[in-house]
GROMACS .gro file of C-alpha atoms in nm:
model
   84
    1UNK     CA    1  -3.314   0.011   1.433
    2UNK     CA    2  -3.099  -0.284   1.305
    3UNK     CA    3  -2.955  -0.383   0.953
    4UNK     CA    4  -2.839  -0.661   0.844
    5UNK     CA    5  -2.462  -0.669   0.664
    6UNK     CA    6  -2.596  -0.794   0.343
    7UNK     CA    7  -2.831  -0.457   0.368
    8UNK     CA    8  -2.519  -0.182   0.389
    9UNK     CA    9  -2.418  -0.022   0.081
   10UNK     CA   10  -2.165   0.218  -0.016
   11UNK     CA   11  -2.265   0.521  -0.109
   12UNK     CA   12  -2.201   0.591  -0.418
   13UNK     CA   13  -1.909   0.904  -0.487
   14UNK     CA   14  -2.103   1.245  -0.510
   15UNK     CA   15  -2.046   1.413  -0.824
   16UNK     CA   16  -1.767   1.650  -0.737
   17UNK     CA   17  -1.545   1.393  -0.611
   18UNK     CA   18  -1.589   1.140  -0.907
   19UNK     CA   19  -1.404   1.323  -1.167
   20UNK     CA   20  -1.111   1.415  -0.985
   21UNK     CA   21  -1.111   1.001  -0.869
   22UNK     CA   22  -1.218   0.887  -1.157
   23UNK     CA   23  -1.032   1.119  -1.409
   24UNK     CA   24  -0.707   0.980  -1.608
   25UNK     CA   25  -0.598   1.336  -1.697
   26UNK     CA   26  -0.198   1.357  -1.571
   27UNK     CA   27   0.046   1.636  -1.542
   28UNK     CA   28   0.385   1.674  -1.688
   29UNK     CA   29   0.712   1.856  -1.520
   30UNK     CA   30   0.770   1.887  -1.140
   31UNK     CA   31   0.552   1.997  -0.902
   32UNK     CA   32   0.689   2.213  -0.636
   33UNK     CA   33   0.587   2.237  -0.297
   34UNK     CA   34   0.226   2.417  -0.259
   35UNK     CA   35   0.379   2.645   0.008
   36UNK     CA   36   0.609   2.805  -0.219
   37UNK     CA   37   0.449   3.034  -0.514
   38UNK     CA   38   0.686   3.095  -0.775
   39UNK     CA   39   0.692   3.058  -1.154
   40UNK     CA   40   0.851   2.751  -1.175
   41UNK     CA   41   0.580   2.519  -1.001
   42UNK     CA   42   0.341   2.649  -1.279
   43UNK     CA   43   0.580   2.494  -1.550
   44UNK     CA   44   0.319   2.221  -1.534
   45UNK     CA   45   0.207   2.027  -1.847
   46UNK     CA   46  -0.167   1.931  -1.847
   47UNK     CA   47  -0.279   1.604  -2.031
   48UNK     CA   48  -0.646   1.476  -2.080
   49UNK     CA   49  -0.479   1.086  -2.128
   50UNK     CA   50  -0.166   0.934  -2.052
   51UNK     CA   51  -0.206   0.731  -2.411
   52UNK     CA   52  -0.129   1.015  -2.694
   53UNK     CA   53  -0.175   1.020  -3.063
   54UNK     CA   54   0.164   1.147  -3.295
   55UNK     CA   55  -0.030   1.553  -3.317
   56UNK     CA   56   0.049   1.572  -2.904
   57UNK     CA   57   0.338   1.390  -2.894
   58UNK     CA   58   0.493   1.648  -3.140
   59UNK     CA   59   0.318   1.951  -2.956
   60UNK     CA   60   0.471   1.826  -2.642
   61UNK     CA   61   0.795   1.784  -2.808
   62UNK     CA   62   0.753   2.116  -2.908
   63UNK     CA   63   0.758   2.284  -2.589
   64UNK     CA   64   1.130   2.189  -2.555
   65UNK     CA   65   1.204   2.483  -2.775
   66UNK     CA   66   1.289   2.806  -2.620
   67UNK     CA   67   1.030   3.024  -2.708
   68UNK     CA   68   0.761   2.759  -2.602
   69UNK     CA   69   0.909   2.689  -2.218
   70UNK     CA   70   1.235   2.472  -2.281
   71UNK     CA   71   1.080   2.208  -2.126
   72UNK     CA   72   1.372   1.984  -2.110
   73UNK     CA   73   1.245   1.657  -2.220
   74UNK     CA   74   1.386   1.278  -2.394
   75UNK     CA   75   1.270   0.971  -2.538
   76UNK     CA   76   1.268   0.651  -2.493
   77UNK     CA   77   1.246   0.356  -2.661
   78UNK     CA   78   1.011   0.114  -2.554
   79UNK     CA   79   1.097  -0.116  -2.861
   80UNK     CA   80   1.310  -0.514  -2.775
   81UNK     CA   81   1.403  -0.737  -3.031
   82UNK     CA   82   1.192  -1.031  -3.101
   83UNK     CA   83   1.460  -1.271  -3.007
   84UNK     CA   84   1.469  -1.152  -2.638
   0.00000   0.00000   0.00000
């Protein structure tokens, strides 16, 4: 049996591997090391995008209250002056 180069493919990913490599969903907070169990390596914050609308931006900046995690959190301005 011989192929030519032209004739290899790729296979194409199965299923069960394309939406964890093709998925843009992102955590928020730091991730501890999976060999130690412990409450805080939950404190995780799961997003479906990286690009959010002003509703999850203000739930997010929500959880920095007490009774919703004190997630310590800040913004930043991504804002320059024209003239720069």
């Amino acid at each position: 049996f011989k192929q030519r180069f032209a004739q290899v493919t790729n296979p194409p990913i199965d299923p069960l591997r394309e939406g964890v490599v093709m998925s843009v969903a992102m955590t928020l907070g730091k991730k501890e090391s999976i060999y130690k169990v412990s409450e805080k390596g939950a404190r995780l914050i799961h997003l479906e995008s990286p690009v959010l609308n002003s509703n999850e931006m203000e739930r997010i900046a929500s959880y920095a209250e007490e009774e919703n995690g004190g997630f310590a959190q800040g913004t930043i301005s991504t804002r320059y002056s024209l003239s720069d």
